[in-house]
CSV table of C-alpha atoms and ligand atoms in Angstrom, one decimal:
chain,number,residue,atom,x,y,z
A,1,UNK,CA,-6.5,33.0,27.9
A,2,UNK,CA,-6.0,30.3,25.4
A,3,UNK,CA,-9.1,29.9,23.3
A,4,UNK,CA,-9.8,26.5,21.7
A,5,UNK,CA,-10.3,26.9,18.0
A,6,UNK,CA,-13.7,26.1,16.5
A,7,UNK,CA,-13.4,22.6,15.3
A,8,UNK,CA,-15.2,21.4,12.1
A,9,UNK,CA,-17.4,18.3,12.3
A,10,UNK,CA,-15.1,15.3,12.8
A,11,UNK,CA,-14.6,12.2,10.7
A,12,UNK,CA,-15.4,9.2,12.9
A,13,UNK,CA,-13.2,6.3,12.1
A,14,UNK,CA,-13.4,2.5,12.7
A,15,UNK,CA,-10.3,0.4,12.1
A,16,UNK,CA,-10.5,-3.3,11.2
A,17,UNK,CA,-7.3,-5.2,12.1
A,18,UNK,CA,-5.1,-4.8,15.2
A,19,UNK,CA,-1.8,-6.1,14.2
A,20,UNK,CA,0.9,-5.0,11.7
A,21,UNK,CA,-1.2,-2.7,9.5
A,22,UNK,CA,-3.6,-2.0,12.4
A,23,UNK,CA,-0.8,-0.4,14.3
A,24,UNK,CA,0.7,1.3,11.2
A,25,UNK,CA,-2.7,2.8,10.3
A,26,UNK,CA,-3.4,3.8,13.9
A,27,UNK,CA,-0.3,5.9,14.2
A,28,UNK,CA,-1.4,7.7,11.0
A,29,UNK,CA,-4.9,8.4,12.3
A,30,UNK,CA,-3.4,9.5,15.7
A,31,UNK,CA,-0.9,11.9,14.2
A,32,UNK,CA,-2.5,13.3,11.2
A,33,UNK,CA,-4.3,16.3,12.9
A,34,UNK,CA,-1.1,17.3,14.7
A,35,UNK,CA,1.0,17.6,11.5
A,36,UNK,CA,-1.8,18.5,9.1
A,37,UNK,CA,-3.8,20.8,11.3
A,38,UNK,CA,-6.1,22.1,8.5
A,39,UNK,CA,-7.7,18.8,7.8
A,40,UNK,CA,-11.0,17.5,9.2
A,41,UNK,CA,-10.5,16.3,12.8
A,42,UNK,CA,-10.3,12.6,13.3
A,43,UNK,CA,-12.1,10.7,16.0
A,44,UNK,CA,-10.7,7.2,16.6
A,45,UNK,CA,-13.9,5.5,17.6
A,46,UNK,CA,-13.4,1.8,17.5
A,47,UNK,CA,-10.9,-0.9,16.6
A,48,UNK,CA,-12.0,-4.3,15.5
A,49,UNK,CA,-10.1,-7.6,15.9
A,50,UNK,CA,-10.9,-11.3,16.4
A,51,UNK,CA,-10.0,-11.8,20.0
A,52,UNK,CA,-11.7,-9.6,22.6
A,53,UNK,CA,-8.8,-9.5,25.1
A,54,UNK,CA,-6.2,-8.7,22.4
A,55,UNK,CA,-8.5,-6.1,20.8
A,56,UNK,CA,-9.1,-4.5,24.2
A,57,UNK,CA,-5.4,-4.2,24.8
A,58,UNK,CA,-4.9,-2.7,21.3
A,59,UNK,CA,-7.7,-0.2,21.9
A,60,UNK,CA,-6.0,0.9,25.1
A,61,UNK,CA,-2.5,0.9,23.8
A,62,UNK,CA,-3.2,2.6,20.5
A,63,UNK,CA,-5.8,5.0,21.8
A,64,UNK,CA,-9.1,3.9,20.3
A,65,UNK,CA,-12.3,4.7,22.3
A,66,UNK,CA,-13.7,1.2,22.0
A,67,UNK,CA,-12.8,-2.4,21.0
A,68,UNK,CA,-15.1,-4.8,19.2
A,69,UNK,CA,-14.9,-8.3,17.7
A,70,UNK,CA,-17.9,-8.0,15.4
A,71,UNK,CA,-17.1,-6.2,12.2
A,72,UNK,CA,-20.7,-6.5,11.0
A,73,UNK,CA,-22.0,-4.6,14.1
A,74,UNK,CA,-19.4,-1.9,13.7
A,75,UNK,CA,-20.2,-1.5,10.0
A,76,UNK,CA,-23.9,-0.9,10.9
A,77,UNK,CA,-23.2,1.8,13.5
A,78,UNK,CA,-24.4,5.3,12.5
A,79,UNK,CA,-21.7,7.0,14.5
A,80,UNK,CA,-19.0,5.8,12.0
A,81,UNK,CA,-18.2,7.8,8.9
A,82,UNK,CA,-15.1,6.0,7.6
A,83,UNK,CA,-13.9,2.4,7.8
A,84,UNK,CA,-10.3,1.4,7.4
A,85,UNK,CA,-9.9,-2.2,6.4
A,86,UNK,CA,-6.5,-3.7,7.5
A,87,UNK,CA,-7.4,-7.4,7.6
A,88,UNK,CA,-6.3,-10.3,5.5
A,89,UNK,CA,-7.3,-10.3,1.9
A,90,UNK,CA,-10.3,-12.7,2.2
A,91,UNK,CA,-12.1,-10.1,4.3
A,92,UNK,CA,-11.6,-7.1,2.0
A,93,UNK,CA,-14.5,-8.1,-0.3
A,94,UNK,CA,-17.2,-8.8,2.3
A,95,UNK,CA,-16.2,-5.8,4.4
A,96,UNK,CA,-16.1,-3.3,1.4
A,97,UNK,CA,-19.4,-4.5,0.1
A,98,UNK,CA,-21.0,-4.1,3.5
A,99,UNK,CA,-19.3,-0.7,4.2
A,100,UNK,CA,-20.5,0.6,0.8
A,101,UNK,CA,-24.1,-0.6,1.6
A,102,UNK,CA,-23.9,1.3,4.9
A,103,UNK,CA,-22.6,4.4,3.2
A,104,UNK,CA,-19.2,4.6,4.8
A,105,UNK,CA,-16.1,6.1,3.2
A,106,UNK,CA,-13.5,3.4,2.8
A,107,UNK,CA,-9.7,2.9,3.2
A,108,UNK,CA,-8.7,-0.6,2.2
A,109,UNK,CA,-5.3,-2.3,2.3
A,110,UNK,CA,-3.7,-3.8,-0.8
A,111,UNK,CA,-4.2,-5.8,-2.8
A,112,UNK,CA,-7.8,-4.6,-3.2
A,113,UNK,CA,-9.2,-8.2,-3.4
A,114,UNK,CA,-8.3,-11.8,-3.7
A,115,UNK,CA,-9.7,-12.3,-7.2
A,116,UNK,CA,-10.6,-10.2,-10.2
A,117,UNK,CA,-14.3,-10.9,-9.8
A,118,UNK,CA,-14.3,-9.7,-6.2
A,119,UNK,CA,-12.4,-6.5,-7.3
A,120,UNK,CA,-15.0,-5.7,-10.0
A,121,UNK,CA,-17.9,-6.2,-7.5
A,122,UNK,CA,-16.1,-3.9,-5.0
A,123,UNK,CA,-15.7,-1.1,-7.5
A,124,UNK,CA,-19.3,-1.4,-8.5
A,125,UNK,CA,-20.5,-1.3,-4.9
A,126,UNK,CA,-18.5,1.9,-4.0
A,127,UNK,CA,-19.6,3.6,-7.2
A,128,UNK,CA,-23.3,2.7,-6.6
A,129,UNK,CA,-23.1,3.9,-3.0
A,130,UNK,CA,-21.3,7.2,-3.9
A,131,UNK,CA,-18.8,6.8,-1.1
A,132,UNK,CA,-15.1,7.9,-1.2
A,133,UNK,CA,-12.5,5.1,-1.5
A,134,UNK,CA,-8.8,4.9,-1.1
A,135,UNK,CA,-6.4,2.0,-1.6
A,136,UNK,CA,-3.4,1.9,0.8
A,137,UNK,CA,-0.5,1.7,-1.6
A,138,UNK,CA,1.4,3.9,0.9
A,139,UNK,CA,4.7,3.8,-1.0
A,140,UNK,CA,3.4,6.4,-3.5
A,141,UNK,CA,3.5,8.9,-0.5
A,142,UNK,CA,7.1,8.3,0.6
A,143,UNK,CA,8.4,11.9,-0.1
A,144,UNK,CA,11.2,10.6,-2.4
A,145,UNK,CA,8.7,8.6,-4.5
A,146,UNK,CA,6.4,11.6,-4.7
A,147,UNK,CA,9.5,13.6,-5.8
A,148,UNK,CA,10.3,11.0,-8.5
A,149,UNK,CA,6.7,11.3,-9.7
A,150,UNK,CA,7.1,15.1,-9.9
A,151,UNK,CA,10.4,14.8,-11.9
A,152,UNK,CA,8.8,12.2,-14.3
A,153,UNK,CA,5.7,14.4,-14.8
A,154,UNK,CA,7.9,17.5,-15.5
A,155,UNK,CA,9.7,15.5,-18.2
A,156,UNK,CA,13.0,15.8,-16.4
A,157,UNK,CA,14.0,12.2,-17.4
A,158,UNK,CA,12.5,12.5,-20.8
A,159,UNK,CA,10.7,9.8,-22.7
A,160,UNK,CA,10.5,6.7,-20.5
A,161,UNK,CA,12.3,3.5,-21.7
A,162,UNK,CA,12.7,1.3,-18.6
A,163,UNK,CA,11.0,0.7,-15.3
A,164,UNK,CA,12.8,-1.9,-13.2
A,165,UNK,CA,11.5,-2.8,-9.7
A,166,UNK,CA,12.6,-5.3,-7.1
A,167,UNK,CA,10.6,-5.9,-3.9
A,168,UNK,CA,12.7,-8.4,-1.9
A,169,UNK,CA,12.1,-9.9,1.6
A,170,UNK,CA,13.5,-13.1,3.3
A,171,UNK,CA,11.1,-13.8,6.2
A,172,UNK,CA,9.5,-16.9,4.7
A,173,UNK,CA,12.6,-18.9,4.2
A,174,UNK,CA,12.6,-21.0,7.4
A,175,UNK,CA,11.0,-24.4,6.9
A,176,UNK,CA,10.0,-24.2,10.6
A,177,UNK,CA,7.7,-21.2,9.8
A,178,UNK,CA,4.1,-22.5,10.1
A,179,UNK,CA,1.1,-21.9,7.8
A,180,UNK,CA,0.2,-18.3,8.2
A,181,UNK,CA,-2.8,-16.8,6.3
A,182,UNK,CA,-0.2,-15.4,3.9
A,183,UNK,CA,0.6,-18.9,2.6
A,184,UNK,CA,-3.1,-19.9,1.9
A,185,UNK,CA,-4.6,-18.8,-1.4
A,186,UNK,CA,-8.1,-18.9,0.0
A,187,UNK,CA,-7.1,-16.2,2.6
A,188,UNK,CA,-4.4,-14.3,0.7
A,189,UNK,CA,-5.3,-14.6,-3.0
A,190,UNK,CA,-1.7,-15.1,-3.9
A,191,UNK,CA,1.8,-15.0,-2.3
A,192,UNK,CA,4.7,-12.6,-3.1
A,193,UNK,CA,2.7,-11.7,-6.2
A,194,UNK,CA,-0.2,-10.0,-4.5
A,195,UNK,CA,1.6,-9.1,-1.3
A,196,UNK,CA,4.7,-7.4,-2.7
A,197,UNK,CA,4.1,-7.5,-6.4
A,198,UNK,CA,0.9,-5.4,-6.1
A,199,UNK,CA,3.0,-2.6,-4.5
A,200,UNK,CA,5.5,-2.5,-7.4
A,201,UNK,CA,2.8,-2.8,-10.0
A,202,UNK,CA,1.2,0.2,-8.4
A,203,UNK,CA,4.5,2.1,-8.5
A,204,UNK,CA,5.0,1.0,-12.1
A,205,UNK,CA,1.5,2.4,-13.1
A,206,UNK,CA,2.0,5.5,-11.0
A,207,UNK,CA,5.5,6.4,-12.3
A,208,UNK,CA,5.6,4.9,-15.8
A,209,UNK,CA,2.0,4.5,-17.0
A,210,UNK,CA,-0.5,1.7,-17.8
A,211,UNK,CA,0.9,-1.8,-18.4
A,212,UNK,CA,-0.2,-3.3,-21.7
A,213,UNK,CA,1.0,-6.8,-21.3
A,214,UNK,CA,2.8,-9.1,-19.0
A,215,UNK,CA,4.9,-12.3,-19.1
A,216,UNK,CA,5.7,-14.0,-15.7
A,217,UNK,CA,7.0,-16.9,-13.9
A,218,UNK,CA,6.3,-17.9,-10.3
A,219,UNK,CA,7.7,-20.5,-7.9
A,220,UNK,CA,6.9,-22.0,-4.5
A,221,UNK,CA,10.2,-23.1,-3.1
A,222,UNK,CA,8.8,-24.5,0.2
A,223,UNK,CA,5.8,-26.5,-0.7
A,224,UNK,CA,4.7,-27.7,2.7
A,225,UNK,CA,4.8,-26.1,6.1
A,226,UNK,CA,3.9,-27.0,9.7
A,227,UNK,CA,0.2,-26.6,10.5
A,228,UNK,CA,1.0,-24.6,13.6
A,229,UNK,CA,4.2,-23.5,15.5
A,230,UNK,CA,6.1,-26.7,16.4
A,231,UNK,CA,3.5,-29.0,14.8
A,232,UNK,CA,4.6,-32.2,13.0
A,233,UNK,CA,1.6,-32.0,10.8
A,234,UNK,CA,2.2,-30.3,7.5
A,235,UNK,CA,0.0,-28.4,5.1
A,236,UNK,CA,0.4,-27.6,1.5
A,237,UNK,CA,1.4,-24.0,0.6
A,238,UNK,CA,-1.0,-22.8,-2.0
A,239,UNK,CA,0.6,-19.5,-3.0
A,240,UNK,CA,3.9,-18.4,-4.8
A,241,UNK,CA,7.0,-17.6,-2.8
A,242,UNK,CA,8.4,-15.5,-5.7
A,243,UNK,CA,7.5,-14.0,-9.0
A,244,UNK,CA,9.4,-12.4,-11.9
A,245,UNK,CA,7.4,-10.4,-14.4
A,246,UNK,CA,8.4,-8.8,-17.7
A,247,UNK,CA,6.0,-6.0,-18.7
A,248,UNK,CA,5.4,-3.8,-21.7
A,249,UNK,CA,3.8,-0.4,-21.0
A,250,UNK,CA,1.3,1.4,-23.3
A,251,UNK,CA,3.8,4.2,-23.8
A,252,UNK,CA,6.4,1.9,-25.3
A,253,UNK,CA,8.5,1.5,-22.2
A,254,UNK,CA,9.5,-1.9,-21.0
A,255,UNK,CA,10.0,-3.2,-17.5
A,256,UNK,CA,10.9,-6.0,-15.1
A,257,UNK,CA,9.2,-6.5,-11.7
A,258,UNK,CA,10.5,-9.0,-9.3
A,259,UNK,CA,9.0,-9.9,-5.9
A,260,UNK,CA,10.2,-12.6,-3.5
A,261,UNK,CA,10.1,-13.7,0.2
A,262,UNK,CA,13.3,-15.8,-0.4
A,263,UNK,CA,16.1,-13.2,-0.7
A,264,UNK,CA,18.4,-13.7,2.3
A,265,UNK,CA,19.5,-10.4,3.8
A,266,UNK,CA,16.7,-8.5,2.1
A,267,UNK,CA,14.3,-7.4,4.8
A,268,UNK,CA,12.0,-4.9,3.0
A,269,UNK,CA,14.1,-4.0,-0.1
A,270,UNK,CA,11.5,-2.2,-2.2
A,271,UNK,CA,13.4,-0.5,-5.0
A,272,UNK,CA,13.1,0.8,-8.5
A,273,UNK,CA,15.0,2.5,-11.2
A,274,UNK,CA,13.5,4.4,-14.1
A,275,UNK,CA,15.6,5.2,-17.2
A,276,UNK,CA,14.4,7.8,-19.8
A,277,UNK,CA,15.9,9.7,-22.7
A,278,UNK,CA,17.2,12.5,-20.5
A,279,UNK,CA,18.1,10.8,-17.3
A,280,UNK,CA,17.5,8.2,-14.6
A,281,UNK,CA,15.9,7.9,-11.1
A,282,UNK,CA,16.7,5.4,-8.5
A,283,UNK,CA,14.9,4.7,-5.2
A,284,UNK,CA,15.3,2.2,-2.4
A,285,UNK,CA,13.1,2.1,0.7
A,286,UNK,CA,16.0,1.2,3.0
A,287,UNK,CA,17.4,4.7,2.1
A,288,UNK,CA,14.0,6.3,1.9
A,289,UNK,CA,14.8,10.0,2.5
A,290,UNK,CA,16.9,10.1,-0.6
A,291,UNK,CA,16.2,10.0,-4.3
A,292,UNK,CA,19.1,9.3,-6.8
A,293,UNK,CA,18.9,11.4,-10.0
A,294,UNK,CA,21.1,11.4,-13.1
A,295,UNK,CA,20.6,14.0,-15.8
A,296,UNK,CA,22.1,14.1,-19.2
A,297,UNK,CA,21.8,17.9,-19.0
A,298,UNK,CA,24.5,18.2,-16.3
A,299,UNK,CA,27.9,19.3,-17.7
A,300,UNK,CA,29.8,16.3,-19.0
A,301,UNK,CA,32.6,16.6,-16.5
A,302,UNK,CA,30.1,16.6,-13.6
A,303,UNK,CA,27.7,14.0,-14.8
A,304,UNK,CA,26.9,11.2,-12.4
A,305,UNK,CA,24.1,10.1,-10.1
A,306,UNK,CA,23.5,12.5,-7.3
A,307,UNK,CA,21.5,12.1,-4.1
A,308,UNK,CA,18.6,14.4,-3.3
A,309,UNK,CA,17.8,14.5,0.4
A,310,UNK,CA,14.0,15.0,0.0
A,311,UNK,CA,13.4,16.8,3.3
A,312,UNK,CA,13.6,20.6,2.5
A,313,UNK,CA,10.7,22.9,3.3
A,314,UNK,CA,9.2,24.7,0.3
A,315,UNK,CA,11.0,22.3,-2.0
A,316,UNK,CA,10.0,18.7,-1.4
A,317,UNK,CA,6.7,16.9,-1.1
A,318,UNK,CA,5.2,16.8,2.5
A,319,UNK,CA,8.3,18.5,4.0
A,320,UNK,CA,6.4,21.6,5.1
A,321,UNK,CA,4.4,19.5,7.5
A,322,UNK,CA,7.3,18.0,9.4
A,323,UNK,CA,10.6,18.9,10.9
A,324,UNK,CA,13.4,21.3,9.9
A,325,UNK,CA,15.3,20.5,6.7
A,326,UNK,CA,17.4,17.3,6.9
A,327,UNK,CA,15.5,15.9,10.0
A,328,UNK,CA,14.5,12.7,8.3
A,329,UNK,CA,11.3,10.7,8.1
A,330,UNK,CA,10.5,7.0,8.2
A,331,UNK,CA,8.3,4.2,6.9
A,332,UNK,CA,5.3,5.3,9.1
A,333,UNK,CA,5.1,8.7,7.5
A,334,UNK,CA,3.9,7.2,4.2
A,335,UNK,CA,0.7,6.1,6.1
A,336,UNK,CA,0.2,9.5,7.7
A,337,UNK,CA,0.6,11.2,4.2
A,338,UNK,CA,-1.9,8.7,2.7
A,339,UNK,CA,-4.5,9.4,5.4
A,340,UNK,CA,-3.8,13.2,5.2
A,341,UNK,CA,-4.4,13.2,1.4
A,342,UNK,CA,-7.6,11.2,1.7
A,343,UNK,CA,-8.9,13.5,4.5
A,344,UNK,CA,-8.1,16.5,2.3
A,345,UNK,CA,-10.6,15.4,-0.4
A,346,UNK,CA,-13.1,13.4,1.6
A,347,UNK,CA,-15.7,16.1,1.7
A,348,UNK,CA,-15.4,16.9,-2.0
A,349,UNK,CA,-15.5,15.1,-5.3
A,350,UNK,CA,-11.9,15.3,-6.4
A,351,UNK,CA,-10.5,11.9,-7.2
A,352,UNK,CA,-7.7,10.5,-5.0
A,353,UNK,CA,-5.2,8.0,-6.3
A,354,UNK,CA,-4.8,5.1,-5.9
A,355,UNK,CA,-8.6,4.4,-5.5
A,356,UNK,CA,-10.5,1.2,-6.0
A,357,UNK,CA,-10.4,1.7,-9.8
A,358,UNK,CA,-6.6,1.6,-9.5
A,359,UNK,CA,-7.0,-1.5,-7.3
A,360,UNK,CA,-9.0,-3.1,-10.0
A,361,UNK,CA,-6.5,-2.3,-12.7
A,362,UNK,CA,-3.7,-3.6,-10.4
A,363,UNK,CA,-5.8,-6.8,-10.0
A,364,UNK,CA,-6.0,-7.1,-13.8
A,365,UNK,CA,-2.2,-7.2,-13.9
A,366,UNK,CA,-2.0,-9.7,-11.0
A,367,UNK,CA,-4.5,-12.0,-12.7
A,368,UNK,CA,-2.7,-11.6,-16.1
A,369,UNK,CA,0.6,-12.5,-14.4
A,370,UNK,CA,-0.9,-15.6,-12.9
A,371,UNK,CA,-2.3,-16.6,-16.2
A,372,UNK,CA,1.0,-15.8,-18.0
A,373,UNK,CA,2.9,-17.9,-15.5
A,374,UNK,CA,0.5,-20.9,-15.8
A,375,UNK,CA,0.5,-20.9,-19.6
A,376,UNK,CA,4.1,-19.7,-20.1
A,377,UNK,CA,3.1,-16.9,-22.5
A,378,UNK,CA,2.5,-13.1,-22.7
A,379,UNK,CA,-1.0,-12.0,-21.6
A,380,UNK,CA,-2.6,-8.6,-22.6
A,381,UNK,CA,-4.1,-6.5,-19.8
A,382,UNK,CA,-7.7,-5.5,-20.5
B,14,NAD,N1,0.6,-1.3,2.9
B,14,NAD,C1,1.6,-2.1,3.3
B,14,NAD,O1,2.7,-1.8,3.2
B,14,NAD,C2,1.2,-3.4,3.9
B,14,NAD,C3,2.1,-4.1,4.7
B,14,NAD,C4,1.7,-5.3,5.3
B,14,NAD,C5,0.4,-5.8,5.0
B,14,NAD,N2,-0.5,-5.1,4.2
B,14,NAD,C6,-1.8,-5.6,4.0
B,14,NAD,O2,-2.6,-5.3,5.2
B,14,NAD,C7,-3.6,-6.3,5.4
B,14,NAD,C8,-3.4,-6.9,6.8
B,14,NAD,O3,-2.0,-7.4,6.9
B,14,NAD,P1,-1.3,-7.5,8.3
B,14,NAD,O4,0.2,-7.7,8.0
B,14,NAD,O5,-1.7,-6.3,9.1
B,14,NAD,O6,-1.9,-8.8,8.9
B,14,NAD,P2,-1.8,-9.3,10.4
B,14,NAD,O7,-1.9,-10.8,10.3
B,14,NAD,O8,-0.7,-8.6,11.1
B,14,NAD,O9,-3.1,-8.7,11.0
B,14,NAD,C9,-4.4,-9.1,10.5
B,14,NAD,C10,-5.5,-8.5,11.5
B,14,NAD,O10,-6.8,-8.8,10.9
B,14,NAD,C11,-7.6,-9.1,12.0
B,14,NAD,N3,-8.7,-10.0,11.6
B,14,NAD,C12,-8.6,-11.2,11.0
B,14,NAD,N4,-9.9,-11.7,10.8
B,14,NAD,C13,-10.7,-10.8,11.4
B,14,NAD,C14,-12.1,-10.8,11.6
B,14,NAD,N5,-12.9,-11.8,11.1
B,14,NAD,N6,-12.7,-9.7,12.2
B,14,NAD,C15,-11.9,-8.7,12.6
B,14,NAD,N7,-10.5,-8.7,12.5
B,14,NAD,C16,-10.0,-9.7,11.9
B,14,NAD,C17,-6.7,-9.9,13.0
B,14,NAD,O11,-7.2,-9.9,14.3
B,14,NAD,C18,-5.4,-9.0,12.9
B,14,NAD,O12,-5.5,-8.0,13.8
B,14,NAD,C19,-3.4,-7.3,4.2
B,14,NAD,O13,-4.3,-7.0,3.2
B,14,NAD,C20,-2.0,-7.1,3.8
B,14,NAD,O14,-1.8,-7.4,2.4
B,14,NAD,C21,-0.1,-3.9,3.7
């Protein structure tokens, strides 16, 4: 007869946020044990939102045991080991401070905080509490991006000269679109800069190295928006719609990073190109199973960019845990991989990247970019 395997003590999770990231993170917590069976078992204890009826529906649909509208009460529960913070930016700081005080391990959405001061306090709090912390820059764990990291680390594209990233969307262009939390600096910290720019700053640091200084310009194209859907009353938008940054890396490479919500036709165009002395790499999220690679070591007659389909077992990052070769993956797998990697170190001391220290360093770049844009000059990153 089938014998159920002895199961190690579970990690009991609470998730804060029910909507976009709430759903994306839920599917990661739900699937991780099925595809990464050697990891600690996850118990999806409670999901937290603002509206009881909506949160009850989310709990039922997504598969959480309970629903709550009090994040403070859930933080204080002693049957929760890990909290996953997927709420707007203004709540990251109070939630992380409280979670650390309660001794919970923490996953937090990006950007870590709304201000540099908050980010510093958050790092101090998790270090003091000795809890494990992970920042959800999920794009590091798209297999093609992990493969790019491997090739860069192995020196396959040589000494790095350029990092060029564009994160382009178009959802904010309609003047009918009302004031969401994402347009309010008090709630979001910044606009395209912290929302999309933080992701490509993370990829820049991950793939190319630490950023030494930044010059930047930002723009808010639509300065006032309806207070609510259909409302005639308008409110002032207090964040940027777009940012363009020039950066210098500590290793001598230079880069450009552009993020916007005003690029018609671009839905979630997160892309980068890296050029080194021995070759180039190119990635674009809308073609996420493939990495484009050019090597100067290829024979001159055959030189050209070629596309690596990053799905082969035994050869490519994370491929062993999924389907047969060539059976492609999607956006959601980057979250499953993130959660899997965090679970794999949660009971040890090994550092996982990106953690809150990375979040703080990212925040230094965001703050420097804002300063550079305001003063129209280069700003050094501490
Ligand atoms: N990693 C990524 O690719 C990615 C993508 C989108 C958003 N994000 C980040 O995820 C976070 C959430 O963004 P989103 O798009 O999911 O936002 P959203 O507006 O879709 O959802 C926000 C959620 O927060 C909940 N919430 C708000 N106030 C609350 C409170 N006081 N108590 C409990 N719950 C509360 C809301 O009920 C809602 O469920 C942000 O930090 C954002 O920057 C990351």
